[in-house]
Coordinates of C-alpha atoms in Angstrom, one line a residue:
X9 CA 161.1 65.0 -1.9
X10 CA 162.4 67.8 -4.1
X11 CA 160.0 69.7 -7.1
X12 CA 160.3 68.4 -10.3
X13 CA 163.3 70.0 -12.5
X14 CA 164.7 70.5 -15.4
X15 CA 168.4 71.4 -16.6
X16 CA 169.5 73.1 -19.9
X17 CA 173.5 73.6 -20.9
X18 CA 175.3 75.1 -23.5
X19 CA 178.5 76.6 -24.1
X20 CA 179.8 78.5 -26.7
X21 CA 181.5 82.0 -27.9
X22 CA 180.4 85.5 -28.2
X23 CA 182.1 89.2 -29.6
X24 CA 182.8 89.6 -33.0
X25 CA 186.5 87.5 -32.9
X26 CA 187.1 83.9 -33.7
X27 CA 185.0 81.5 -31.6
X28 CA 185.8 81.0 -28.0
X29 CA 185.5 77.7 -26.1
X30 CA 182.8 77.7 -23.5
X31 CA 179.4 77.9 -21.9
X32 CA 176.7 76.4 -19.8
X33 CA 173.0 76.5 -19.1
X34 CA 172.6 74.5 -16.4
X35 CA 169.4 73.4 -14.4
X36 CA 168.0 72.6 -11.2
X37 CA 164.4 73.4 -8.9
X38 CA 161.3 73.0 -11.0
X39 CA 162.6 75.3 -14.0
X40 CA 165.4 75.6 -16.1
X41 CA 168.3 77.8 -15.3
X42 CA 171.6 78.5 -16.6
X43 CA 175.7 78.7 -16.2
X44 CA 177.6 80.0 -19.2
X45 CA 178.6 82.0 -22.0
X46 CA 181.8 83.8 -23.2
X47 CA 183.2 86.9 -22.4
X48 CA 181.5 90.5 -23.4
X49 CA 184.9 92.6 -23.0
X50 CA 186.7 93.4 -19.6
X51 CA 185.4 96.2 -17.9
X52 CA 188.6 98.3 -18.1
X53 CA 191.7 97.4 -18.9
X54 CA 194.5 97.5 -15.8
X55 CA 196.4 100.9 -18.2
X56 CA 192.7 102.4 -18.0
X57 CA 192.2 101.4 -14.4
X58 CA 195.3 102.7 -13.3
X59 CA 195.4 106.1 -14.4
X60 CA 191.9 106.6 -12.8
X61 CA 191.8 106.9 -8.8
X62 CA 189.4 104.4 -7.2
X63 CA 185.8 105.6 -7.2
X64 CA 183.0 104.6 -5.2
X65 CA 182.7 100.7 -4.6
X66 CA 179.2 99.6 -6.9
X67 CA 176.8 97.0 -6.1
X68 CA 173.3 95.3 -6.5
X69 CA 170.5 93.3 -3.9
X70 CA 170.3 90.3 -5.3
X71 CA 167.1 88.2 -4.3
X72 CA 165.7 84.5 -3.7
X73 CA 162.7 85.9 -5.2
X74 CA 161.0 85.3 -8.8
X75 CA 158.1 88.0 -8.6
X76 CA 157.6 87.4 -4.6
X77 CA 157.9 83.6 -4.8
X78 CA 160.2 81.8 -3.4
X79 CA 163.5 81.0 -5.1
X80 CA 166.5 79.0 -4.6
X81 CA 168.9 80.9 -6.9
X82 CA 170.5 84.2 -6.6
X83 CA 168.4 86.9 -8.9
X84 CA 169.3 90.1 -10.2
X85 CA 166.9 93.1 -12.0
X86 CA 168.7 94.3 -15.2
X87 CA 167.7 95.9 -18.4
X88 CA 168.7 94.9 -22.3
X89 CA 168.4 97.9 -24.5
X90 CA 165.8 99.7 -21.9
X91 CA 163.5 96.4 -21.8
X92 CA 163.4 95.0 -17.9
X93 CA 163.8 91.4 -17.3
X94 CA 165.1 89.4 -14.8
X95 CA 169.1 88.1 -14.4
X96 CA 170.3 84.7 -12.5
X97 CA 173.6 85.3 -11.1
X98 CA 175.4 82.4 -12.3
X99 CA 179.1 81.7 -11.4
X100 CA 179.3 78.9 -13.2
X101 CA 178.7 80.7 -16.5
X102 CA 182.3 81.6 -18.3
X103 CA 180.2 84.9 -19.3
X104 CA 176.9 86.8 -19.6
X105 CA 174.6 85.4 -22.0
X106 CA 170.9 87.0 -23.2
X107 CA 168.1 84.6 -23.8
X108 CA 166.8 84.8 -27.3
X109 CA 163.3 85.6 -26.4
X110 CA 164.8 88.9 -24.6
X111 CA 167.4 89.4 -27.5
X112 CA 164.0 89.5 -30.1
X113 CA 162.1 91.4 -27.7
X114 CA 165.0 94.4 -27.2
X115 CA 165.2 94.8 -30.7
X116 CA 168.8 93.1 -30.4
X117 CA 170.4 92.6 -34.3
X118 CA 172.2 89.3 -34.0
X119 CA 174.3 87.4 -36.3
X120 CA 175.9 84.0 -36.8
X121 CA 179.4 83.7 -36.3
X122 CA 179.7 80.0 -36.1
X123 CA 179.8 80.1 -32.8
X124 CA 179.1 76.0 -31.7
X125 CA 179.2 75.0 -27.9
X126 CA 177.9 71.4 -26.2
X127 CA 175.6 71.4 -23.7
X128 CA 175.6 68.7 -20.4
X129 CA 175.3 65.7 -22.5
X130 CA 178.3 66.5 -24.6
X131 CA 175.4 67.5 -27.8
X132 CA 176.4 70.2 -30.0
X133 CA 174.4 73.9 -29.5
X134 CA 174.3 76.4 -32.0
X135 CA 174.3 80.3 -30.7
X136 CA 174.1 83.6 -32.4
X137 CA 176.1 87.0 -31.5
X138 CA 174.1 90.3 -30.8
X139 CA 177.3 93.1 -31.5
X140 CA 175.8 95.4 -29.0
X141 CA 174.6 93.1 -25.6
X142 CA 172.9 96.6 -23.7
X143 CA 173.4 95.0 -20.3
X144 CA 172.5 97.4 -17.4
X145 CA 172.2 96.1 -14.4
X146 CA 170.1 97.9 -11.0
X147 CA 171.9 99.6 -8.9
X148 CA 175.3 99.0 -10.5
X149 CA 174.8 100.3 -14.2
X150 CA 175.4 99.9 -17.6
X151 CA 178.3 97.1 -18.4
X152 CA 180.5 97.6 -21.5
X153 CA 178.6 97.8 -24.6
X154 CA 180.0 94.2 -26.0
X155 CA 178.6 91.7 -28.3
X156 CA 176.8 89.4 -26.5
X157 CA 175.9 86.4 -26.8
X158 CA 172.6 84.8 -27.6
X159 CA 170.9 81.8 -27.1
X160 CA 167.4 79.7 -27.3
X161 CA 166.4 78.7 -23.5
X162 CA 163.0 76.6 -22.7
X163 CA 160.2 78.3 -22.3
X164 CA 159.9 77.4 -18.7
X165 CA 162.8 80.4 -18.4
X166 CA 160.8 82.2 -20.1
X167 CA 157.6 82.5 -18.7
X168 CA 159.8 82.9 -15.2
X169 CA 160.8 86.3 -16.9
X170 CA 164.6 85.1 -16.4
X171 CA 166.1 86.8 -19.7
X172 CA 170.0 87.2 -18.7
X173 CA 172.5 84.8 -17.1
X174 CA 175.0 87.2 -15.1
X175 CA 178.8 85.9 -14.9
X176 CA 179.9 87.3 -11.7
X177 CA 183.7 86.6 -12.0
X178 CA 183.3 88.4 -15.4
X179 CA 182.2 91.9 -13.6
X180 CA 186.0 91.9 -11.5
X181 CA 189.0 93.3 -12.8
X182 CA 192.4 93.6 -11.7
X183 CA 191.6 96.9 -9.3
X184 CA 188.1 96.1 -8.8
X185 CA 187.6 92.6 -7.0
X186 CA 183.7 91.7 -6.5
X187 CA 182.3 90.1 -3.5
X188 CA 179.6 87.7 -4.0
X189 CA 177.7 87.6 -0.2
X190 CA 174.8 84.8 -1.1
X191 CA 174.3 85.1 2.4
X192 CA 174.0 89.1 2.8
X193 CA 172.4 88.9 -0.9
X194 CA 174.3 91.3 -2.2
X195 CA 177.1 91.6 -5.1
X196 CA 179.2 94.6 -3.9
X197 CA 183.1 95.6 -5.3
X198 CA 185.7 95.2 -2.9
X199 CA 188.9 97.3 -3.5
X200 CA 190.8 96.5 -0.8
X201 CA 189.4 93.3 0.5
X202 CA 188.3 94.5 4.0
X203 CA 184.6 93.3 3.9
X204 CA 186.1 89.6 2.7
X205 CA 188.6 89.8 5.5
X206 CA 185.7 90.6 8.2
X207 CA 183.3 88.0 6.2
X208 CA 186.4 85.5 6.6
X209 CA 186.7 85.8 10.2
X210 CA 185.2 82.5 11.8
X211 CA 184.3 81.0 9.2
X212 CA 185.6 78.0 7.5
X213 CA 187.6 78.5 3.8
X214 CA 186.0 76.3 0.9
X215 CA 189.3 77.2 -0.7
X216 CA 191.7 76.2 1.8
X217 CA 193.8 74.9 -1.6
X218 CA 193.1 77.2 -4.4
X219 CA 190.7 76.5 -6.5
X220 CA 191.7 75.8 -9.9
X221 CA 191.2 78.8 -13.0
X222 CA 190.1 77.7 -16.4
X223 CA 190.4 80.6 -18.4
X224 CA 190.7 80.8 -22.5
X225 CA 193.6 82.2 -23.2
X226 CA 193.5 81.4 -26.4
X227 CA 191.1 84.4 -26.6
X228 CA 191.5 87.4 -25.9
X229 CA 187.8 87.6 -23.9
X230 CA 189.4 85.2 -21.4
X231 CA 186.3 83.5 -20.3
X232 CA 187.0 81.7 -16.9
X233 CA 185.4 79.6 -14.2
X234 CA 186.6 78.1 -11.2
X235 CA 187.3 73.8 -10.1
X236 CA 187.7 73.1 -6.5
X237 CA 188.4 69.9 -5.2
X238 CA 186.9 68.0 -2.5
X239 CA 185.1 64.3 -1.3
X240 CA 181.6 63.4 -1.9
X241 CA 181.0 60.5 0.5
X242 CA 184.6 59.4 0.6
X243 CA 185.0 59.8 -2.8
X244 CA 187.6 62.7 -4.8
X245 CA 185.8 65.0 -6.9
X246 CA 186.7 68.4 -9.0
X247 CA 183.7 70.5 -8.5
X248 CA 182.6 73.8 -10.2
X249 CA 181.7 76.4 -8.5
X250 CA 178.1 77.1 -9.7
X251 CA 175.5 79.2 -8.0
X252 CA 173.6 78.6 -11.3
X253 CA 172.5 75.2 -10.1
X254 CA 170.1 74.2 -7.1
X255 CA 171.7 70.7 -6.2
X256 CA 175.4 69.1 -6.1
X257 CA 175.8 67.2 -8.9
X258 CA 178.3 64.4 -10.6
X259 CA 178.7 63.0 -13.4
X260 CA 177.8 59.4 -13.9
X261 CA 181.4 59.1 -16.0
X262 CA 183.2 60.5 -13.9
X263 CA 185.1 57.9 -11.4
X264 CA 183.4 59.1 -8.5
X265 CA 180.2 58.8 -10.2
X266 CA 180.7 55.1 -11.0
X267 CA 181.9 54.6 -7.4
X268 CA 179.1 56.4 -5.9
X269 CA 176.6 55.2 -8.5
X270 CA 175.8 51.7 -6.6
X271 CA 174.5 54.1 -3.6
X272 CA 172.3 56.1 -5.5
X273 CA 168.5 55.2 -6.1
X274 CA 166.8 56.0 -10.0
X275 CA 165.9 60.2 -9.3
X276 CA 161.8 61.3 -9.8
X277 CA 162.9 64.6 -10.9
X278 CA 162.5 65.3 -14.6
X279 CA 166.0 66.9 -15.4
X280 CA 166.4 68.1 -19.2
X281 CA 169.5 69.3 -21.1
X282 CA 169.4 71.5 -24.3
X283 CA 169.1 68.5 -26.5
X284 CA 167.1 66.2 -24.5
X285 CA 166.2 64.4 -21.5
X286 CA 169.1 63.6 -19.2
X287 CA 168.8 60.2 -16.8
X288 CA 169.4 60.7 -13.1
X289 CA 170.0 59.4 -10.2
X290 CA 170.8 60.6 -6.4
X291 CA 172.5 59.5 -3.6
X292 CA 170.4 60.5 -0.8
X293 CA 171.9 62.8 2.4
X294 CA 175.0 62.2 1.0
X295 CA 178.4 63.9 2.6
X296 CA 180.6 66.5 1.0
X297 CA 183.6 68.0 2.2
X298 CA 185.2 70.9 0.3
X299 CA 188.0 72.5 2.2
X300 CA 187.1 73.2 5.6
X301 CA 183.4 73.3 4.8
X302 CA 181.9 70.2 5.1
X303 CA 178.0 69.7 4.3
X304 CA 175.1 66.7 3.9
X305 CA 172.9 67.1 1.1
X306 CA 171.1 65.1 -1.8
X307 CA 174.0 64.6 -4.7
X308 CA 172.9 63.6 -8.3
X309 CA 174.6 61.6 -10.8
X310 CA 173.8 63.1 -14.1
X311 CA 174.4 61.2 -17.6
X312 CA 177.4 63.2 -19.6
X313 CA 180.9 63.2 -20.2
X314 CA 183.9 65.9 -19.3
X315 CA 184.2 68.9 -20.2
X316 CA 187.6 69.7 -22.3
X317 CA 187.9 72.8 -21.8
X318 CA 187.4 72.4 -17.9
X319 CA 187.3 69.0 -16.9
X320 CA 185.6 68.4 -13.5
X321 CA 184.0 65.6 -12.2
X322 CA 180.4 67.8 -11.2
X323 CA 179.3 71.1 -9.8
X324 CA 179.1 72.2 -6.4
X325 CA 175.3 74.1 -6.4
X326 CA 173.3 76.4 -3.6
X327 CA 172.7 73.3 -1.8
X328 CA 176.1 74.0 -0.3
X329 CA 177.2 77.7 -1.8
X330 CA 174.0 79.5 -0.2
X331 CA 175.8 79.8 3.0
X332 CA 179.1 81.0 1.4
X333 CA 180.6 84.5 0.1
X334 CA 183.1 84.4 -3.5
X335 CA 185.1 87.0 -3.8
X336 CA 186.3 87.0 -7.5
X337 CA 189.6 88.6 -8.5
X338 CA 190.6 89.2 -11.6
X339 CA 192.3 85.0 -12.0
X340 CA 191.2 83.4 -9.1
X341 CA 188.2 83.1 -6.7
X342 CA 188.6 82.8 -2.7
X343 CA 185.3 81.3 -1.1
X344 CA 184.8 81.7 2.7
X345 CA 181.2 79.7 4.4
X346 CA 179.5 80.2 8.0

């Protein structure tokens, strides 16, 4: 019997351009958690890169720790404008995005932009821009000095001390790959791929077909995430990546989720998005098969609708991803699991 939860998403733009397309807060364990925002800037563009010789690799511990409790999501310690606060490391987030709790508390000037995203149920979401973000993270450093985006989250995040969702994808570039080890718990750069080749050896390849981009290109932040495809209990699904959500999850609209739907019993979990109270259900110790990874794990079927920017079908969440290591390249993601 899992903890009560609840779920928050949004999506929406960020920097001072014309609005961009996408981002998620999305949920799981007894709290709410998050996936998404827009892009803050690239960290250096490939002319910048290149006319600089590679320096030391950076990294940062991440945790499964909130304050030494026990947590089933991937935490980071960061800073906004010197104030400490705590980061979820959130690859199904299209960007970084600063709670607005944190944003008043740093002092953060934001504006409206007209920025509108939709959250899980397809419900519109209003956001502001701050045009400095002040994102430093520990052991890594400072990332560029963007706008940011900001947004309301429950209170429940709040009180949890989570202030900033962390894109991982978005802290790659085209000379500076970053390899997400949830199972080492640690985000480290990888310039020339070695660690991923060692990680890789044995193990089985979640992407064993590529996993499909979605990236804005009609702005030039270039907000991505990444679709794989798989089977949840026989059944063809397009699954985010999303180490921003506790539990494997599809959508009740989706064909699979009708198909699966007659399997699943009515969920006890309290499970919220940004404009309300989302129904559930779950198909208990239910099979998925990604790749060469295959796993058995409790699968909701959440109420919503696609996403146009990225349709999928669901996410695939820690349930499965704990075990695995991402590394992000500047367009596409390879995903190894032991």
């Amino acid at each position: 019997m899992r903890a009560p939860r609840e779920a928050v998403a949004k999506r929406a733009g960020t920097a001072m351009l014309p609005p961009v397309r996408s981002f998620a807060l999305a949920a799981c364990g007894s709290i709410v958690l998050a996936c998404g925002a827009s892009r803050p800037a690239p960290i250096a563009s490939p002319a910048a890169e290149a006319a600089h010789p590679l320096r030391a690799p950076r990294r940062f511990p991440i945790a499964y720790a909130l304050e030494g409790r026990p947590f089933p999501l991937p935490i980071a310690r960061v800073t906004v404008a010197g104030v400490p606060t705590l980061a979820l490391v959130d690859s199904g987030a299209n960007s970084h995005v600063i709670a607005g709790w944190l944003a008043r508390k740093a002092g953060l000037s934001t504006v409206v932009m007209g920025d509108m995203g939709t959250d899980h149920t397809g419900s519109p979401i209003a956001t502001r821009r701050a045009p400095r973000g002040q994102i430093a993270i520990e052991s890594w450093g400072p990332l560029p000095d963007a706008p940011a985006l900001v947004t309301e989250v429950p209170e429940a995040v709040a009180r949890l001390g989570i202030g900033v969702f962390l894109s991982p994808q978005q802290l790659a570039s085209e000379r500076y790959p970053v390899l997400l080890d949830l199972r080492e718990r640690e985000l480290r750069e990888a310039p020339d791929e070695a660690d991923f080749r060692s990680i890789s050896r044995g193990a089985s390849a979640l992407t064993a077909l590529p996993a499909r981009a979605c990236i804005d290109e009609e702005s030039p932040l270039l907000g991505r995430v990444f679709v794989v495809r798989g089977k949840v209990r026989g059944e063809s699904v397009d699954l985010l990546l999303d180490t921003g959500a506790q539990h494997t999850d599809v959508l009740a609209s989706s064909a699979a989720g009708k198909a699966l739907a007659p399997l699943s019993a009515a969920g006890s979990d309290a499970v919220y998005a940004a404009s309300g109270k989302v129904s559930t259900r779950t198909v208990q110790q239910a099979s998925v098969a990604i790749g060469e990874v295959a796993a058995v794990v409790d699968v909701d079927i959440i109420a919503g609708q696609q996403d146009p920017f990225c349709p999928r079908d669901g996410v695939v969440a820690m349930d499965v991803l704990s075990r695995c290591a991402m590394l992000f390249r500047d367009r596409d993601v390879r995903v190894v699991c032991r």
